[in-house]
mmCIF file of C-alpha atoms in Angstrom:
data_model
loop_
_atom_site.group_PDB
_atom_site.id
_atom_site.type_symbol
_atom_site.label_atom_id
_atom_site.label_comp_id
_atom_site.label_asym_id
_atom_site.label_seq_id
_atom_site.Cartn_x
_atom_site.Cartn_y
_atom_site.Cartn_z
ATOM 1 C CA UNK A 95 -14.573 -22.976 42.649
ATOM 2 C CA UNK A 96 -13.868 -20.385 40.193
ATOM 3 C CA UNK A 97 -10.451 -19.670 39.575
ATOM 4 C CA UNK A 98 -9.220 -15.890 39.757
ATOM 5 C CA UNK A 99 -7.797 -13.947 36.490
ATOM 6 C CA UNK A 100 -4.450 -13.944 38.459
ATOM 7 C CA UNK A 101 -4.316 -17.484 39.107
ATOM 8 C CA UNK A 102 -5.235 -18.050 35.685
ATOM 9 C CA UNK A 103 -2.213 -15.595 33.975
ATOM 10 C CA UNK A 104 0.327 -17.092 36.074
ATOM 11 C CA UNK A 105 -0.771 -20.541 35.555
ATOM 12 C CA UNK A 106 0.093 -19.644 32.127
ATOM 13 C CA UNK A 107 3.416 -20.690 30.537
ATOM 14 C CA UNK A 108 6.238 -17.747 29.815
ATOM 15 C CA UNK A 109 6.325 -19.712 26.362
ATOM 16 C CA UNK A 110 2.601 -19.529 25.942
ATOM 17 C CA UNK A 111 2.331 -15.566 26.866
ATOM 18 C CA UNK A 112 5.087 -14.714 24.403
ATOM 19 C CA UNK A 113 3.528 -16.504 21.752
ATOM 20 C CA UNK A 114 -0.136 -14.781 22.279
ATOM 21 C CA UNK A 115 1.929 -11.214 22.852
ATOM 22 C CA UNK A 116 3.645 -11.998 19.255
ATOM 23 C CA UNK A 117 0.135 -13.098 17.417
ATOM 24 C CA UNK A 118 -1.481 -9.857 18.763
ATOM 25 C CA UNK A 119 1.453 -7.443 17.782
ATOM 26 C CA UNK A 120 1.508 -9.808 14.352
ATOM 27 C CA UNK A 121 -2.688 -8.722 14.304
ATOM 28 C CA UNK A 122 -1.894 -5.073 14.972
ATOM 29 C CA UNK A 123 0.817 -4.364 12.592
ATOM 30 C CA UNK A 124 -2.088 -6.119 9.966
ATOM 31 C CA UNK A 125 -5.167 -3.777 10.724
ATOM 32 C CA UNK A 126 -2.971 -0.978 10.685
ATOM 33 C CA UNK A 127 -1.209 -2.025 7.177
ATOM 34 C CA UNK A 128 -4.752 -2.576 6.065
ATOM 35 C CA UNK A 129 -6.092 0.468 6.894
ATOM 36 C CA UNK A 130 -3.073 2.833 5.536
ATOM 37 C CA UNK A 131 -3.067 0.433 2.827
ATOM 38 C CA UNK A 132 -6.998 1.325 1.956
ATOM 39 C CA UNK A 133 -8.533 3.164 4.179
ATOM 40 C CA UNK A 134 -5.816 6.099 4.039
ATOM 41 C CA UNK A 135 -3.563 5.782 1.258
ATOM 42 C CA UNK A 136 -5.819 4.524 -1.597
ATOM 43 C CA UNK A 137 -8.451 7.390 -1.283
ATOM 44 C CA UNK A 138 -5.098 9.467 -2.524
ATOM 45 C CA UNK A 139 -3.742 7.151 -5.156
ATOM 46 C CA UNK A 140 -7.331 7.586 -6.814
ATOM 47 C CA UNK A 141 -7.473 11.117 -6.236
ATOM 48 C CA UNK A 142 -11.109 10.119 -4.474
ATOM 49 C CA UNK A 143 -13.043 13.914 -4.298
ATOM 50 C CA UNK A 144 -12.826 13.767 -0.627
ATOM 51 C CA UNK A 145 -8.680 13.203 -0.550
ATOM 52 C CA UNK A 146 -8.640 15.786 -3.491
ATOM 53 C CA UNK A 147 -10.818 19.014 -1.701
ATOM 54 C CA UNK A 148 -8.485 18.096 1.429
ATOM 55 C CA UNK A 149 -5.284 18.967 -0.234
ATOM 56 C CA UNK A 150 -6.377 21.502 -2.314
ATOM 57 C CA UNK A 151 -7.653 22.837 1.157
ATOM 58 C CA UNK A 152 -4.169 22.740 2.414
ATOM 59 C CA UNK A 153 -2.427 23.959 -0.408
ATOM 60 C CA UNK A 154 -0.800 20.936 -1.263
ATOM 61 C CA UNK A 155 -2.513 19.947 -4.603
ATOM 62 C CA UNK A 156 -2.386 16.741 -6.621
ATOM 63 C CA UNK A 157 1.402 16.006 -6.074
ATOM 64 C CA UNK A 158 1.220 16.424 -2.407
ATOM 65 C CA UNK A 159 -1.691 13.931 -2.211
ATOM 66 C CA UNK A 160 -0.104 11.484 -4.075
ATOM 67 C CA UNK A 161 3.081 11.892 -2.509
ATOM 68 C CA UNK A 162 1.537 11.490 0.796
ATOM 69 C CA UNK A 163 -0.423 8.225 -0.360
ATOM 70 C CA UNK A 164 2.472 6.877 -1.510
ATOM 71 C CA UNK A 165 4.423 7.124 1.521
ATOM 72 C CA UNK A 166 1.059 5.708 3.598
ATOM 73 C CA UNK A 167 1.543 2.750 1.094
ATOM 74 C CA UNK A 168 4.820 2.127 1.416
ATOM 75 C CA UNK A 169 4.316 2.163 4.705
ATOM 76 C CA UNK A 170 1.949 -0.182 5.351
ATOM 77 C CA UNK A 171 3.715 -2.676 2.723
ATOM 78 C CA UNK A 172 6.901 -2.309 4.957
ATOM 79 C CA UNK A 173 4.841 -3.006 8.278
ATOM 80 C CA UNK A 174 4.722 -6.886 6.747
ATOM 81 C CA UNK A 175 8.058 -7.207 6.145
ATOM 82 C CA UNK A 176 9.812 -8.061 8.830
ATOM 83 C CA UNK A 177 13.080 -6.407 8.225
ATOM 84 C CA UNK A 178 11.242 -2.999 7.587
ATOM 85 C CA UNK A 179 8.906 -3.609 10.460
ATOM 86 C CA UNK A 180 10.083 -0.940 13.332
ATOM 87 C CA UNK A 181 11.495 1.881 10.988
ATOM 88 C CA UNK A 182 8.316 1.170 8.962
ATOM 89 C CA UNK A 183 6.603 2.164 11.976
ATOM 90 C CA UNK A 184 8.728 4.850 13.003
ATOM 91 C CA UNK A 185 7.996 6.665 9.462
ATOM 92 C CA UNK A 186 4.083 6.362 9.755
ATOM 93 C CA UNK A 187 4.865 7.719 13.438
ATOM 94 C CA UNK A 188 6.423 10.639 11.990
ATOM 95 C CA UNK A 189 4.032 11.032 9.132
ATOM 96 C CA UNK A 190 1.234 10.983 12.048
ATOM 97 C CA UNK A 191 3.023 14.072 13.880
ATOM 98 C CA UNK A 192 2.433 16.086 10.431
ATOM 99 C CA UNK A 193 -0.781 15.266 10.217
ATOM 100 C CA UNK A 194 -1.789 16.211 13.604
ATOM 101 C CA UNK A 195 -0.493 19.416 12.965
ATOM 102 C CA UNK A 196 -1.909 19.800 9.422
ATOM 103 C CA UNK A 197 -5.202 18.999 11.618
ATOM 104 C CA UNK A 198 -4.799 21.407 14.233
ATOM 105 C CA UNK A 199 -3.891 23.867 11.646
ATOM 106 C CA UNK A 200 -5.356 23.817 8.384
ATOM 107 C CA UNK A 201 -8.534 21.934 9.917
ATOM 108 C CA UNK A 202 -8.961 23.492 13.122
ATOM 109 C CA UNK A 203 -8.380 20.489 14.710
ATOM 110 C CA UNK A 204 -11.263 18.159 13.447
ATOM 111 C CA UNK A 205 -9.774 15.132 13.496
ATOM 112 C CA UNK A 206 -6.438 15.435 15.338
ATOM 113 C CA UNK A 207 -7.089 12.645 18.195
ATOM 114 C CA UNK A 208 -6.527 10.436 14.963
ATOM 115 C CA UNK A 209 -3.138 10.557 14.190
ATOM 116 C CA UNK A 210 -1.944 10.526 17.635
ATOM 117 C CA UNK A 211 -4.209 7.764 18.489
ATOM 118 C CA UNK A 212 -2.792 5.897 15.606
ATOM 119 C CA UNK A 213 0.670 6.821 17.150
ATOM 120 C CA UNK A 214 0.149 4.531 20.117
ATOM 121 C CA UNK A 215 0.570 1.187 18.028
ATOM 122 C CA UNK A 216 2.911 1.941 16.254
ATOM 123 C CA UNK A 217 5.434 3.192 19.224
ATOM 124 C CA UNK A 218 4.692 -0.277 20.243
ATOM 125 C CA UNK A 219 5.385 -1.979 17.093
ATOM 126 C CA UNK A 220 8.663 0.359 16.913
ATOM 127 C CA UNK A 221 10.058 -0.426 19.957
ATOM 128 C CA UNK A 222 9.098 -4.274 20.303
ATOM 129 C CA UNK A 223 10.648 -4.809 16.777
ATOM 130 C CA UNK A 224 13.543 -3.052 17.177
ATOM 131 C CA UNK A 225 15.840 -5.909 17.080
ATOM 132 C CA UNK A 226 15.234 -5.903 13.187
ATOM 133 C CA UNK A 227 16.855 -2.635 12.743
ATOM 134 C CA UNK A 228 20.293 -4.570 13.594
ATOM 135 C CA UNK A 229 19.320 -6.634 10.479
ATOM 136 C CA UNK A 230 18.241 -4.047 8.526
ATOM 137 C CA UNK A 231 21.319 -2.415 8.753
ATOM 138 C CA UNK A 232 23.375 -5.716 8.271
ATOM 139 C CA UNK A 233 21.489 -5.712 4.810
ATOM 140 C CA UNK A 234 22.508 -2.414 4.021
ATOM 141 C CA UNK A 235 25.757 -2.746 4.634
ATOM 142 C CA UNK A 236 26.126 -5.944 2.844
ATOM 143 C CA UNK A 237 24.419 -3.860 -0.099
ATOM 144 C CA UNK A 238 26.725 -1.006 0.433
ATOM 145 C CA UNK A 239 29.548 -3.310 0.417
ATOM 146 C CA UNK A 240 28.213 -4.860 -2.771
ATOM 147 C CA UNK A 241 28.446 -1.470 -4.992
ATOM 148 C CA UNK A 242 31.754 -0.193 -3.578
ATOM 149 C CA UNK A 243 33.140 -3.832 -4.986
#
């Protein structure tokens, strides 16, 4: 007799659940480090002709491309580390708001499902790491400590 999905997720250990919950955030935070990493910021840091008729679309030029490629790189860099993990994600959130509206307004709204689709994980990511930021700021302050010395 086949058993039901239910039966099957409660069979499953609290222990065992957690651990496949923190391999599939762990897979999430990867793909989207990989594709800010590539897919977004590296089109930018190699002023590719696409990333460059963008900006100069916008107004922004070569120094707002880069500057925005650099932030999607440092972004996805900090996604790995897991001290940087949820404000990491909280700044590409952020970045995401500006470019929906740069969508919605200097491309009538082309592509603007992106960004706030791409918001989704990383709320998650934010808010289910958030217990770094206590050691994030225990670093800072150790640093902050360290100069006034």
């Amino acid at each position: 007799m086949p058993e039901t999905a239910a039966r099957v997720a409660s069979s499953a250990s609290p222990t065992a659940r957690g651990r496949f919950a923190r391999i599939a955030l762990r897979s999430v935070q990867v793909l989207l480090a990989l594709f800010y990493g590539i897919a977004s910021a590296l089109p930018k840091l190699i002023a590719h002709p696409s990333a460059v008729e963008s900006f100069d679309r916008m107004g922004w030029g070569s120094a707002g491309m880069y500057a925005i490629g650099v932030l999607e790189l440092a972004g996805a860099v900090a996604l790995l580390v897991p001290v940087l993990q949820s404000v990491a994600a909280m700044a590409l959130s952020a970045l995401m708001v500006g470019a929906f509206i740069v969508q919605l307004t200097a491309f009538d709204g082309q592509n603007a499902a992106t960004p706030l689709i791409l918001i989704v994980p990383l709320a998650l990511i934010a808010w289910a790491r958030r217990a770094h930021n206590k050691d994030l700021l225990r670093v800072l302050r150790g640093a902050a400590r360290g100069r006034q010395a």
